[in-house]
Amino acid sequence: NAGVTQNPKFQVLKTGQSMTLQCAQDMNHNSMYWYRQDPGMGLRLIYYSASEGTTDKGEVPNGYNVSRLNKREFSLRLESAAPSQTSVYFCASSENRGEIYEQYFGPGTRLTVT
Amino acid sequence: RKEVEQDPGPFNVPEGATVAFNCTYSNSASQSFFWYRQDCRKEPKLLMSVYSSGNEDGRFTAQLNRASQYISLLIRDSKLSDSATYLCVVTRAGNNRKLIWGLGTSLAVNP
């Protein structure tokens, strides 16, 4: 099992450009998540998808859109990138053991917006 | 007050030492608790979920004190490979999929 995979690993964008970050998991998990991690701040949830066909906002959704393409794939789109979106982006998926959702992460995408 | 607070460290310990980290959380309605580790420039990896009765996994022991709203992690017989940042994580009240992340405690295990 590859677990959670993300593409690309690194990306540099100019302000105003758009891009889609790809995420896929092969663990048959129902729930998937997108986070960003910035220095001096804990991981912050951008969007999540509790199950195929549903998406919900997290703490910092502005400037982002998501698509849960199928059970395996959950993409994050930046329509018009801004320097404030320079960050490391992590995708995660979770299985639930009763009410406990243990999240497993991909290796991250390092995005720089100039 | 931050929702999840951890001592940032760094904790510098020799190999073989026992080290303990604490974490406090502000929302008494949080239901699930976790410790993750994160190596420099890598993704967080689940170390262990923390159960009400406390739980152990090899050299790692986690405890939960709901009355005082704190979680602890004890590492016995530290290895060089334990050097990492340890992240305390709790769920938001009412939604166990939404996690609140601490900033982490940095551990360096020295030869």
mmCIF file with all atom_site columns, C-alpha atoms in Angstrom:
data_model
loop_
_atom_site.group_PDB
_atom_site.id
_atom_site.type_symbol
_atom_site.label_atom_id
_atom_site.label_alt_id
_atom_site.label_comp_id
_atom_site.label_asym_id
_atom_site.label_entity_id
_atom_site.label_seq_id
_atom_site.pdbx_PDB_ins_code
_atom_site.Cartn_x
_atom_site.Cartn_y
_atom_site.Cartn_z
_atom_site.occupancy
_atom_site.B_iso_or_equiv
_atom_site.pdbx_formal_charge
_atom_site.auth_seq_id
_atom_site.auth_comp_id
_atom_site.auth_asym_id
_atom_site.auth_atom_id
_atom_site.pdbx_PDB_model_num
ATOM 1   C CA . ASN A 1 1   ? 0.000   0.000  0.000   1.00 0.00 ? 1   ASN A CA 1
ATOM 2   C CA . ALA A 1 2   ? 1.271   3.451  -0.903  1.00 0.00 ? 2   ALA A CA 1
ATOM 3   C CA . GLY A 1 3   ? -0.953  5.046  1.760   1.00 0.00 ? 3   GLY A CA 1
ATOM 4   C CA . VAL A 1 4   ? -1.631  8.697  0.927   1.00 0.00 ? 4   VAL A CA 1
ATOM 5   C CA . THR A 1 5   ? 0.109   10.163 -2.097  1.00 0.00 ? 5   THR A CA 1
ATOM 6   C CA . GLN A 1 6   ? 0.291   13.804 -3.141  1.00 0.00 ? 6   GLN A CA 1
ATOM 7   C CA . ASN A 1 7   ? 1.367   15.557 -6.295  1.00 0.00 ? 7   ASN A CA 1
ATOM 8   C CA . PRO A 1 8   ? 3.273   17.670 -6.951  1.00 0.00 ? 8   PRO A CA 1
ATOM 9   C CA . LYS A 1 9   ? 5.869   17.674 -4.164  1.00 0.00 ? 9   LYS A CA 1
ATOM 10  C CA . PHE A 1 10  ? 7.028   21.218 -4.932  1.00 0.00 ? 10  PHE A CA 1
ATOM 11  C CA . GLN A 1 11  ? 5.448   24.064 -6.869  1.00 0.00 ? 11  GLN A CA 1
ATOM 12  C CA . VAL A 1 12  ? 6.222   27.712 -7.492  1.00 0.00 ? 12  VAL A CA 1
ATOM 13  C CA . LEU A 1 13  ? 3.402   29.921 -8.731  1.00 0.00 ? 13  LEU A CA 1
ATOM 14  C CA . LYS A 1 14  ? 3.113   33.558 -9.625  1.00 0.00 ? 14  LYS A CA 1
ATOM 15  C CA . THR A 1 15  ? 0.395   35.624 -7.992  1.00 0.00 ? 15  THR A CA 1
ATOM 16  C CA . GLY A 1 16  ? -2.889  35.080 -9.818  1.00 0.00 ? 16  GLY A CA 1
ATOM 17  C CA . GLN A 1 17  ? -2.021  31.711 -11.302 1.00 0.00 ? 17  GLN A CA 1
ATOM 18  C CA . SER A 1 18  ? -4.175  28.694 -10.574 1.00 0.00 ? 18  SER A CA 1
ATOM 19  C CA . MET A 1 19  ? -3.289  25.127 -9.782  1.00 0.00 ? 19  MET A CA 1
ATOM 20  C CA . THR A 1 20  ? -4.721  21.902 -8.428  1.00 0.00 ? 20  THR A CA 1
ATOM 21  C CA . LEU A 1 21  ? -3.057  19.808 -5.750  1.00 0.00 ? 21  LEU A CA 1
ATOM 22  C CA . GLN A 1 22  ? -3.744  16.113 -6.143  1.00 0.00 ? 22  GLN A CA 1
ATOM 23  C CA . CYS A 1 23  ? -4.245  13.602 -3.358  1.00 0.00 ? 23  CYS A CA 1
ATOM 24  C CA . ALA A 1 24  ? -5.080  9.906  -3.457  1.00 0.00 ? 24  ALA A CA 1
ATOM 25  C CA . GLN A 1 25  ? -5.320  7.179  -0.829  1.00 0.00 ? 25  GLN A CA 1
ATOM 26  C CA . ASP A 1 26  ? -5.429  3.427  -1.239  1.00 0.00 ? 26  ASP A CA 1
ATOM 27  C CA . MET A 1 27  ? -6.547  2.529  2.294   1.00 0.00 ? 27  MET A CA 1
ATOM 28  C CA . ASN A 1 28  ? -10.279 2.543  1.485   1.00 0.00 ? 28  ASN A CA 1
ATOM 29  C CA . HIS A 1 29  ? -10.831 5.369  3.969   1.00 0.00 ? 29  HIS A CA 1
ATOM 30  C CA . ASN A 1 30  ? -14.092 7.276  3.852   1.00 0.00 ? 30  ASN A CA 1
ATOM 31  C CA . SER A 1 31  ? -12.843 10.631 5.117   1.00 0.00 ? 31  SER A CA 1
ATOM 32  C CA . MET A 1 32  ? -10.195 12.864 3.568   1.00 0.00 ? 32  MET A CA 1
ATOM 33  C CA . TYR A 1 33  ? -8.743  16.223 4.566   1.00 0.00 ? 33  TYR A CA 1
ATOM 34  C CA . TRP A 1 34  ? -6.625  19.120 3.360   1.00 0.00 ? 34  TRP A CA 1
ATOM 35  C CA . TYR A 1 35  ? -4.407  21.054 5.786   1.00 0.00 ? 35  TYR A CA 1
ATOM 36  C CA . ARG A 1 36  ? -1.869  23.792 5.570   1.00 0.00 ? 36  ARG A CA 1
ATOM 37  C CA . GLN A 1 37  ? 1.117   24.155 7.886   1.00 0.00 ? 37  GLN A CA 1
ATOM 38  C CA . ASP A 1 38  ? 2.851   27.478 8.436   1.00 0.00 ? 38  ASP A CA 1
ATOM 39  C CA . PRO A 1 39  ? 5.746   28.340 10.760  1.00 0.00 ? 39  PRO A CA 1
ATOM 40  C CA . GLY A 1 40  ? 4.569   29.220 14.253  1.00 0.00 ? 40  GLY A CA 1
ATOM 41  C CA . MET A 1 41  ? 1.071   27.889 13.627  1.00 0.00 ? 41  MET A CA 1
ATOM 42  C CA . GLY A 1 42  ? -0.378  24.465 14.124  1.00 0.00 ? 42  GLY A CA 1
ATOM 43  C CA . LEU A 1 43  ? -1.798  22.546 11.226  1.00 0.00 ? 43  LEU A CA 1
ATOM 44  C CA . ARG A 1 44  ? -4.985  24.212 10.059  1.00 0.00 ? 44  ARG A CA 1
ATOM 45  C CA . LEU A 1 45  ? -7.825  22.429 8.305   1.00 0.00 ? 45  LEU A CA 1
ATOM 46  C CA . ILE A 1 46  ? -8.812  23.907 4.955   1.00 0.00 ? 46  ILE A CA 1
ATOM 47  C CA . TYR A 1 47  ? -11.543 21.495 3.836   1.00 0.00 ? 47  TYR A CA 1
ATOM 48  C CA . TYR A 1 48  ? -12.541 17.968 4.557   1.00 0.00 ? 48  TYR A CA 1
ATOM 49  C CA . SER A 1 49  ? -14.733 15.307 3.023   1.00 0.00 ? 49  SER A CA 1
ATOM 50  C CA . ALA A 1 50  ? -16.481 12.986 5.442   1.00 0.00 ? 50  ALA A CA 1
ATOM 51  C CA . SER A 1 51  ? -17.436 10.612 2.640   1.00 0.00 ? 51  SER A CA 1
ATOM 52  C CA . GLU A 1 52  ? -17.574 10.420 -1.132  1.00 0.00 ? 52  GLU A CA 1
ATOM 53  C CA . GLY A 1 53  ? -19.891 13.104 -2.447  1.00 0.00 ? 53  GLY A CA 1
ATOM 54  C CA . THR A 1 54  ? -19.615 15.458 0.539   1.00 0.00 ? 54  THR A CA 1
ATOM 55  C CA . THR A 1 55  ? -17.251 18.303 1.382   1.00 0.00 ? 55  THR A CA 1
ATOM 56  C CA . ASP A 1 56  ? -17.203 20.756 4.275   1.00 0.00 ? 56  ASP A CA 1
ATOM 57  C CA . LYS A 1 57  ? -15.242 23.845 5.181   1.00 0.00 ? 57  LYS A CA 1
ATOM 58  C CA . GLY A 1 58  ? -12.536 23.773 7.801   1.00 0.00 ? 58  GLY A CA 1
ATOM 59  C CA . GLU A 1 59  ? -10.929 26.700 9.605   1.00 0.00 ? 59  GLU A CA 1
ATOM 60  C CA . VAL A 1 60  ? -9.309  28.444 6.623   1.00 0.00 ? 60  VAL A CA 1
ATOM 61  C CA . PRO A 1 61  ? -11.305 27.716 3.421   1.00 0.00 ? 61  PRO A CA 1
ATOM 62  C CA . ASN A 1 62  ? -11.093 31.138 1.766   1.00 0.00 ? 62  ASN A CA 1
ATOM 63  C CA . GLY A 1 63  ? -9.228  31.083 -1.531  1.00 0.00 ? 63  GLY A CA 1
ATOM 64  C CA . TYR A 1 64  ? -9.564  27.320 -1.976  1.00 0.00 ? 64  TYR A CA 1
ATOM 65  C CA . ASN A 1 65  ? -11.960 24.849 -3.547  1.00 0.00 ? 65  ASN A CA 1
ATOM 66  C CA . VAL A 1 66  ? -12.032 21.084 -3.295  1.00 0.00 ? 66  VAL A CA 1
ATOM 67  C CA . SER A 1 67  ? -13.374 18.141 -5.243  1.00 0.00 ? 67  SER A CA 1
ATOM 68  C CA . ARG A 1 68  ? -13.928 14.657 -3.905  1.00 0.00 ? 68  ARG A CA 1
ATOM 69  C CA . LEU A 1 69  ? -13.600 12.931 -7.242  1.00 0.00 ? 69  LEU A CA 1
ATOM 70  C CA . ASN A 1 70  ? -14.259 9.426  -5.903  1.00 0.00 ? 70  ASN A CA 1
ATOM 71  C CA . LYS A 1 71  ? -13.513 7.528  -2.726  1.00 0.00 ? 71  LYS A CA 1
ATOM 72  C CA . ARG A 1 72  ? -9.763  7.533  -3.429  1.00 0.00 ? 72  ARG A CA 1
ATOM 73  C CA . GLU A 1 73  ? -9.140  11.068 -4.623  1.00 0.00 ? 73  GLU A CA 1
ATOM 74  C CA . PHE A 1 74  ? -9.554  14.512 -3.080  1.00 0.00 ? 74  PHE A CA 1
ATOM 75  C CA . SER A 1 75  ? -8.131  17.530 -4.875  1.00 0.00 ? 75  SER A CA 1
ATOM 76  C CA . LEU A 1 76  ? -7.497  21.091 -3.691  1.00 0.00 ? 76  LEU A CA 1
ATOM 77  C CA . ARG A 1 77  ? -7.677  23.972 -6.128  1.00 0.00 ? 77  ARG A CA 1
ATOM 78  C CA . LEU A 1 78  ? -6.248  27.461 -5.823  1.00 0.00 ? 78  LEU A CA 1
ATOM 79  C CA . GLU A 1 79  ? -8.097  29.583 -8.369  1.00 0.00 ? 79  GLU A CA 1
ATOM 80  C CA . SER A 1 80  ? -5.973  32.724 -8.043  1.00 0.00 ? 80  SER A CA 1
ATOM 81  C CA . ALA A 1 81  ? -2.899  32.148 -5.935  1.00 0.00 ? 81  ALA A CA 1
ATOM 82  C CA . ALA A 1 82  ? -1.760  34.792 -3.442  1.00 0.00 ? 82  ALA A CA 1
ATOM 83  C CA . PRO A 1 83  ? 1.547   35.075 -1.535  1.00 0.00 ? 83  PRO A CA 1
ATOM 84  C CA . SER A 1 84  ? -0.395  34.370 1.684   1.00 0.00 ? 84  SER A CA 1
ATOM 85  C CA . GLN A 1 85  ? -1.021  30.876 0.325   1.00 0.00 ? 85  GLN A CA 1
ATOM 86  C CA . THR A 1 86  ? 2.689   30.053 0.434   1.00 0.00 ? 86  THR A CA 1
ATOM 87  C CA . SER A 1 87  ? 2.690   27.058 2.728   1.00 0.00 ? 87  SER A CA 1
ATOM 88  C CA . VAL A 1 88  ? 3.131   23.322 3.048   1.00 0.00 ? 88  VAL A CA 1
ATOM 89  C CA . TYR A 1 89  ? -0.076  21.506 2.163   1.00 0.00 ? 89  TYR A CA 1
ATOM 90  C CA . PHE A 1 90  ? -0.858  18.107 3.599   1.00 0.00 ? 90  PHE A CA 1
ATOM 91  C CA . CYS A 1 91  ? -3.589  15.738 2.577   1.00 0.00 ? 91  CYS A CA 1
ATOM 92  C CA . ALA A 1 92  ? -4.813  13.121 5.033   1.00 0.00 ? 92  ALA A CA 1
ATOM 93  C CA . SER A 1 93  ? -7.347  10.335 5.210   1.00 0.00 ? 93  SER A CA 1
ATOM 94  C CA . SER A 1 94  ? -8.922  8.637  8.177   1.00 0.00 ? 94  SER A CA 1
ATOM 95  C CA . GLU A 1 95  ? -10.459 5.438  9.272   1.00 0.00 ? 95  GLU A CA 1
ATOM 96  C CA . ASN A 1 96  ? -12.753 5.443  12.239  1.00 0.00 ? 96  ASN A CA 1
ATOM 97  C CA . ARG A 1 97  ? -12.571 3.117  15.175  1.00 0.00 ? 97  ARG A CA 1
ATOM 98  C CA . GLY A 1 98  ? -15.947 3.867  16.709  1.00 0.00 ? 98  GLY A CA 1
ATOM 99  C CA . GLU A 1 99  ? -15.885 7.620  17.179  1.00 0.00 ? 99  GLU A CA 1
ATOM 100 C CA . ILE A 1 100 ? -12.093 7.906  16.881  1.00 0.00 ? 100 ILE A CA 1
ATOM 101 C CA . TYR A 1 101 ? -10.849 9.090  13.488  1.00 0.00 ? 101 TYR A CA 1
ATOM 102 C CA . GLU A 1 102 ? -7.131  8.405  13.163  1.00 0.00 ? 102 GLU A CA 1
ATOM 103 C CA . GLN A 1 103 ? -5.698  10.489 10.380  1.00 0.00 ? 103 GLN A CA 1
ATOM 104 C CA . TYR A 1 104 ? -2.841  9.422  8.090   1.00 0.00 ? 104 TYR A CA 1
ATOM 105 C CA . PHE A 1 105 ? -0.936  11.962 6.079   1.00 0.00 ? 105 PHE A CA 1
ATOM 106 C CA . GLY A 1 106 ? 0.645   12.257 2.669   1.00 0.00 ? 106 GLY A CA 1
ATOM 107 C CA . PRO A 1 107 ? 4.172   13.636 2.227   1.00 0.00 ? 107 PRO A CA 1
ATOM 108 C CA . GLY A 1 108 ? 3.027   17.181 1.504   1.00 0.00 ? 108 GLY A CA 1
ATOM 109 C CA . THR A 1 109 ? 3.261   19.760 -1.261  1.00 0.00 ? 109 THR A CA 1
ATOM 110 C CA . ARG A 1 110 ? 5.560   22.718 -0.720  1.00 0.00 ? 110 ARG A CA 1
ATOM 111 C CA . LEU A 1 111 ? 3.993   25.692 -2.479  1.00 0.00 ? 111 LEU A CA 1
ATOM 112 C CA . THR A 1 112 ? 5.600   29.084 -2.984  1.00 0.00 ? 112 THR A CA 1
ATOM 113 C CA . VAL A 1 113 ? 3.606   31.956 -4.454  1.00 0.00 ? 113 VAL A CA 1
ATOM 114 C CA . THR A 1 114 ? 5.705   34.906 -5.634  1.00 0.00 ? 114 THR A CA 1
ATOM 115 C CA . ARG B 2 1   ? -5.548  30.976 25.908  1.00 0.00 ? 1   ARG B CA 1
ATOM 116 C CA . LYS B 2 2   ? -4.550  28.654 23.070  1.00 0.00 ? 2   LYS B CA 1
ATOM 117 C CA . GLU B 2 3   ? -6.842  25.700 22.498  1.00 0.00 ? 3   GLU B CA 1
ATOM 118 C CA . VAL B 2 4   ? -3.945  23.247 22.760  1.00 0.00 ? 4   VAL B CA 1
ATOM 119 C CA . GLU B 2 5   ? -0.770  24.241 24.562  1.00 0.00 ? 5   GLU B CA 1
ATOM 120 C CA . GLN B 2 6   ? 2.565   22.484 24.618  1.00 0.00 ? 6   GLN B CA 1
ATOM 121 C CA . ASP B 2 7   ? 5.990   23.410 25.912  1.00 0.00 ? 7   ASP B CA 1
ATOM 122 C CA . PRO B 2 8   ? 7.956   23.971 22.696  1.00 0.00 ? 8   PRO B CA 1
ATOM 123 C CA . GLY B 2 9   ? 11.217  22.760 24.240  1.00 0.00 ? 9   GLY B CA 1
ATOM 124 C CA . PRO B 2 10  ? 13.697  21.833 22.958  1.00 0.00 ? 10  PRO B CA 1
ATOM 125 C CA . PHE B 2 11  ? 14.212  18.897 25.250  1.00 0.00 ? 11  PHE B CA 1
ATOM 126 C CA . ASN B 2 12  ? 17.773  17.618 24.940  1.00 0.00 ? 12  ASN B CA 1
ATOM 127 C CA . VAL B 2 13  ? 18.244  14.192 26.506  1.00 0.00 ? 13  VAL B CA 1
ATOM 128 C CA . PRO B 2 14  ? 20.905  11.471 26.319  1.00 0.00 ? 14  PRO B CA 1
ATOM 129 C CA . GLU B 2 15  ? 20.159  8.112  24.764  1.00 0.00 ? 15  GLU B CA 1
ATOM 130 C CA . GLY B 2 16  ? 18.468  5.821  27.229  1.00 0.00 ? 16  GLY B CA 1
ATOM 131 C CA . ALA B 2 17  ? 16.816  8.633  29.188  1.00 0.00 ? 17  ALA B CA 1
ATOM 132 C CA . THR B 2 18  ? 13.145  8.821  30.065  1.00 0.00 ? 18  THR B CA 1
ATOM 133 C CA . VAL B 2 19  ? 11.393  11.983 28.950  1.00 0.00 ? 19  VAL B CA 1
ATOM 134 C CA . ALA B 2 20  ? 7.848   13.231 29.462  1.00 0.00 ? 20  ALA B CA 1
ATOM 135 C CA . PHE B 2 21  ? 5.810   15.808 27.590  1.00 0.00 ? 21  PHE B CA 1
ATOM 136 C CA . ASN B 2 22  ? 2.600   17.421 28.736  1.00 0.00 ? 22  ASN B CA 1
ATOM 137 C CA . CYS B 2 23  ? -0.131  19.126 26.808  1.00 0.00 ? 23  CYS B CA 1
ATOM 138 C CA . THR B 2 24  ? -3.167  21.060 28.040  1.00 0.00 ? 24  THR B CA 1
ATOM 139 C CA . TYR B 2 25  ? -6.378  21.645 26.121  1.00 0.00 ? 25  TYR B CA 1
ATOM 140 C CA . SER B 2 26  ? -9.067  24.225 26.717  1.00 0.00 ? 26  SER B CA 1
ATOM 141 C CA . ASN B 2 27  ? -12.321 22.575 25.599  1.00 0.00 ? 27  ASN B CA 1
ATOM 142 C CA . SER B 2 28  ? -13.659 20.101 28.112  1.00 0.00 ? 28  SER B CA 1
ATOM 143 C CA . ALA B 2 29  ? -15.991 18.682 25.440  1.00 0.00 ? 29  ALA B CA 1
ATOM 144 C CA . SER B 2 30  ? -13.123 17.350 23.283  1.00 0.00 ? 30  SER B CA 1
ATOM 145 C CA . GLN B 2 31  ? -13.564 13.613 22.918  1.00 0.00 ? 31  GLN B CA 1
ATOM 146 C CA . SER B 2 32  ? -10.524 12.160 21.173  1.00 0.00 ? 32  SER B CA 1
ATOM 147 C CA . PHE B 2 33  ? -6.840  12.739 21.769  1.00 0.00 ? 33  PHE B CA 1
ATOM 148 C CA . PHE B 2 34  ? -3.710  11.829 19.863  1.00 0.00 ? 34  PHE B CA 1
ATOM 149 C CA . TRP B 2 35  ? 0.043   12.142 19.816  1.00 0.00 ? 35  TRP B CA 1
ATOM 150 C CA . TYR B 2 36  ? 1.711   12.559 16.437  1.00 0.00 ? 36  TYR B CA 1
ATOM 151 C CA . ARG B 2 37  ? 5.393   12.897 15.655  1.00 0.00 ? 37  ARG B CA 1
ATOM 152 C CA . GLN B 2 38  ? 6.768   15.050 12.892  1.00 0.00 ? 38  GLN B CA 1
ATOM 153 C CA . ASP B 2 39  ? 10.302  14.897 11.558  1.00 0.00 ? 39  ASP B CA 1
ATOM 154 C CA . CYS B 2 40  ? 11.813  17.993 9.998   1.00 0.00 ? 40  CYS B CA 1
ATOM 155 C CA . ARG B 2 41  ? 10.099  18.828 6.692   1.00 0.00 ? 41  ARG B CA 1
ATOM 156 C CA . LYS B 2 42  ? 8.054   15.620 6.754   1.00 0.00 ? 42  LYS B CA 1
ATOM 157 C CA . GLU B 2 43  ? 4.425   14.779 7.307   1.00 0.00 ? 43  GLU B CA 1
ATOM 158 C CA . PRO B 2 44  ? 2.945   14.174 10.779  1.00 0.00 ? 44  PRO B CA 1
ATOM 159 C CA . LYS B 2 45  ? 2.758   10.486 11.660  1.00 0.00 ? 45  LYS B CA 1
ATOM 160 C CA . LEU B 2 46  ? 0.333   9.045  14.171  1.00 0.00 ? 46  LEU B CA 1
ATOM 161 C CA . LEU B 2 47  ? 2.192   7.844  17.242  1.00 0.00 ? 47  LEU B CA 1
ATOM 162 C CA . MET B 2 48  ? -0.784  6.806  19.309  1.00 0.00 ? 48  MET B CA 1
ATOM 163 C CA . SER B 2 49  ? -4.352  7.579  20.189  1.00 0.00 ? 49  SER B CA 1
ATOM 164 C CA . VAL B 2 50  ? -4.860  8.354  23.866  1.00 0.00 ? 50  VAL B CA 1
ATOM 165 C CA . TYR B 2 51  ? -7.542  6.428  25.686  1.00 0.00 ? 51  TYR B CA 1
ATOM 166 C CA . SER B 2 52  ? -9.272  7.391  28.913  1.00 0.00 ? 52  SER B CA 1
ATOM 167 C CA . SER B 2 53  ? -7.632  4.581  30.850  1.00 0.00 ? 53  SER B CA 1
ATOM 168 C CA . GLY B 2 54  ? -4.175  5.408  29.498  1.00 0.00 ? 54  GLY B CA 1
ATOM 169 C CA . ASN B 2 55  ? -2.343  3.221  27.045  1.00 0.00 ? 55  ASN B CA 1
ATOM 170 C CA . GLU B 2 56  ? 1.097   1.933  26.267  1.00 0.00 ? 56  GLU B CA 1
ATOM 171 C CA . ASP B 2 57  ? 2.821   0.995  23.032  1.00 0.00 ? 57  ASP B CA 1
ATOM 172 C CA . GLY B 2 58  ? 6.289   -0.358 23.586  1.00 0.00 ? 58  GLY B CA 1
ATOM 173 C CA . ARG B 2 59  ? 8.419   2.417  25.056  1.00 0.00 ? 59  ARG B CA 1
ATOM 174 C CA . PHE B 2 60  ? 5.626   4.980  24.763  1.00 0.00 ? 60  PHE B CA 1
ATOM 175 C CA . THR B 2 61  ? 2.932   5.604  27.369  1.00 0.00 ? 61  THR B CA 1
ATOM 176 C CA . ALA B 2 62  ? 0.113   8.100  27.023  1.00 0.00 ? 62  ALA B CA 1
ATOM 177 C CA . GLN B 2 63  ? -2.157  9.333  29.793  1.00 0.00 ? 63  GLN B CA 1
ATOM 178 C CA . LEU B 2 64  ? -5.301  11.431 29.748  1.00 0.00 ? 64  LEU B CA 1
ATOM 179 C CA . ASN B 2 65  ? -6.533  13.490 32.686  1.00 0.00 ? 65  ASN B CA 1
ATOM 180 C CA . ARG B 2 66  ? -9.962  14.843 31.757  1.00 0.00 ? 66  ARG B CA 1
ATOM 181 C CA . ALA B 2 67  ? -10.498 16.624 35.062  1.00 0.00 ? 67  ALA B CA 1
ATOM 182 C CA . SER B 2 68  ? -7.356  18.708 34.591  1.00 0.00 ? 68  SER B CA 1
ATOM 183 C CA . GLN B 2 69  ? -7.648  18.710 30.801  1.00 0.00 ? 69  GLN B CA 1
ATOM 184 C CA . TYR B 2 70  ? -4.218  17.443 30.123  1.00 0.00 ? 70  TYR B CA 1
ATOM 185 C CA . ILE B 2 71  ? -2.515  14.697 28.157  1.00 0.00 ? 71  ILE B CA 1
ATOM 186 C CA . SER B 2 72  ? 0.945   13.337 28.682  1.00 0.00 ? 72  SER B CA 1
ATOM 187 C CA . LEU B 2 73  ? 3.421   11.273 26.702  1.00 0.00 ? 73  LEU B CA 1
ATOM 188 C CA . LEU B 2 74  ? 6.231   9.331  28.344  1.00 0.00 ? 74  LEU B CA 1
ATOM 189 C CA . ILE B 2 75  ? 9.106   7.936  26.311  1.00 0.00 ? 75  ILE B CA 1
ATOM 190 C CA . ARG B 2 76  ? 11.321  5.388  28.035  1.00 0.00 ? 76  ARG B CA 1
ATOM 191 C CA . ASP B 2 77  ? 14.807  4.326  26.933  1.00 0.00 ? 77  ASP B CA 1
ATOM 192 C CA . SER B 2 78  ? 15.067  7.120  24.359  1.00 0.00 ? 78  SER B CA 1
ATOM 193 C CA . LYS B 2 79  ? 16.657  6.291  21.017  1.00 0.00 ? 79  LYS B CA 1
ATOM 194 C CA . LEU B 2 80  ? 18.398  8.622  18.595  1.00 0.00 ? 80  LEU B CA 1
ATOM 195 C CA . SER B 2 81  ? 15.542  7.925  16.196  1.00 0.00 ? 81  SER B CA 1
ATOM 196 C CA . ASP B 2 82  ? 13.060  9.437  18.676  1.00 0.00 ? 82  ASP B CA 1
ATOM 197 C CA . SER B 2 83  ? 14.427  12.898 17.842  1.00 0.00 ? 83  SER B CA 1
ATOM 198 C CA . ALA B 2 84  ? 11.447  14.738 16.332  1.00 0.00 ? 84  ALA B CA 1
ATOM 199 C CA . THR B 2 85  ? 8.682   17.179 17.160  1.00 0.00 ? 85  THR B CA 1
ATOM 200 C CA . TYR B 2 86  ? 5.792   15.672 19.115  1.00 0.00 ? 86  TYR B CA 1
ATOM 201 C CA . LEU B 2 87  ? 2.378   17.116 18.368  1.00 0.00 ? 87  LEU B CA 1
ATOM 202 C CA . CYS B 2 88  ? -0.526  16.975 20.782  1.00 0.00 ? 88  CYS B CA 1
ATOM 203 C CA . VAL B 2 89  ? -3.877  16.804 18.996  1.00 0.00 ? 89  VAL B CA 1
ATOM 204 C CA . VAL B 2 90  ? -7.447  16.954 20.275  1.00 0.00 ? 90  VAL B CA 1
ATOM 205 C CA . THR B 2 91  ? -10.778 16.892 18.519  1.00 0.00 ? 91  THR B CA 1
ATOM 206 C CA . ARG B 2 92  ? -13.137 19.821 18.307  1.00 0.00 ? 92  ARG B CA 1
ATOM 207 C CA . ALA B 2 93  ? -16.257 19.444 20.367  1.00 0.00 ? 93  ALA B CA 1
ATOM 208 C CA . GLY B 2 94  ? -19.070 17.996 18.304  1.00 0.00 ? 94  GLY B CA 1
ATOM 209 C CA . ASN B 2 95  ? -16.969 16.862 15.353  1.00 0.00 ? 95  ASN B CA 1
ATOM 210 C CA . ASN B 2 96  ? -14.399 14.139 15.820  1.00 0.00 ? 96  ASN B CA 1
ATOM 211 C CA . ARG B 2 97  ? -13.076 14.624 12.307  1.00 0.00 ? 97  ARG B CA 1
ATOM 212 C CA . LYS B 2 98  ? -11.920 18.172 13.085  1.00 0.00 ? 98  LYS B CA 1
ATOM 213 C CA . LEU B 2 99  ? -8.622  18.270 14.908  1.00 0.00 ? 99  LEU B CA 1
ATOM 214 C CA . ILE B 2 100 ? -6.950  21.021 16.878  1.00 0.00 ? 100 ILE B CA 1
ATOM 215 C CA . TRP B 2 101 ? -3.175  20.798 16.678  1.00 0.00 ? 101 TRP B CA 1
ATOM 216 C CA . GLY B 2 102 ? -0.618  21.942 19.177  1.00 0.00 ? 102 GLY B CA 1
ATOM 217 C CA . LEU B 2 103 ? 2.570   23.570 17.943  1.00 0.00 ? 103 LEU B CA 1
ATOM 218 C CA . GLY B 2 104 ? 4.663   20.668 19.135  1.00 0.00 ? 104 GLY B CA 1
ATOM 219 C CA . THR B 2 105 ? 7.456   19.864 21.546  1.00 0.00 ? 105 THR B CA 1
ATOM 220 C CA . SER B 2 106 ? 10.899  19.404 20.051  1.00 0.00 ? 106 SER B CA 1
ATOM 221 C CA . LEU B 2 107 ? 12.969  16.457 21.292  1.00 0.00 ? 107 LEU B CA 1
ATOM 222 C CA . ALA B 2 108 ? 16.643  15.884 20.547  1.00 0.00 ? 108 ALA B CA 1
ATOM 223 C CA . VAL B 2 109 ? 18.141  12.612 21.763  1.00 0.00 ? 109 VAL B CA 1
ATOM 224 C CA . ASN B 2 110 ? 21.908  12.819 21.905  1.00 0.00 ? 110 ASN B CA 1
ATOM 225 C CA . PRO B 2 111 ? 24.487  10.001 21.754  1.00 0.00 ? 111 PRO B CA 1
#
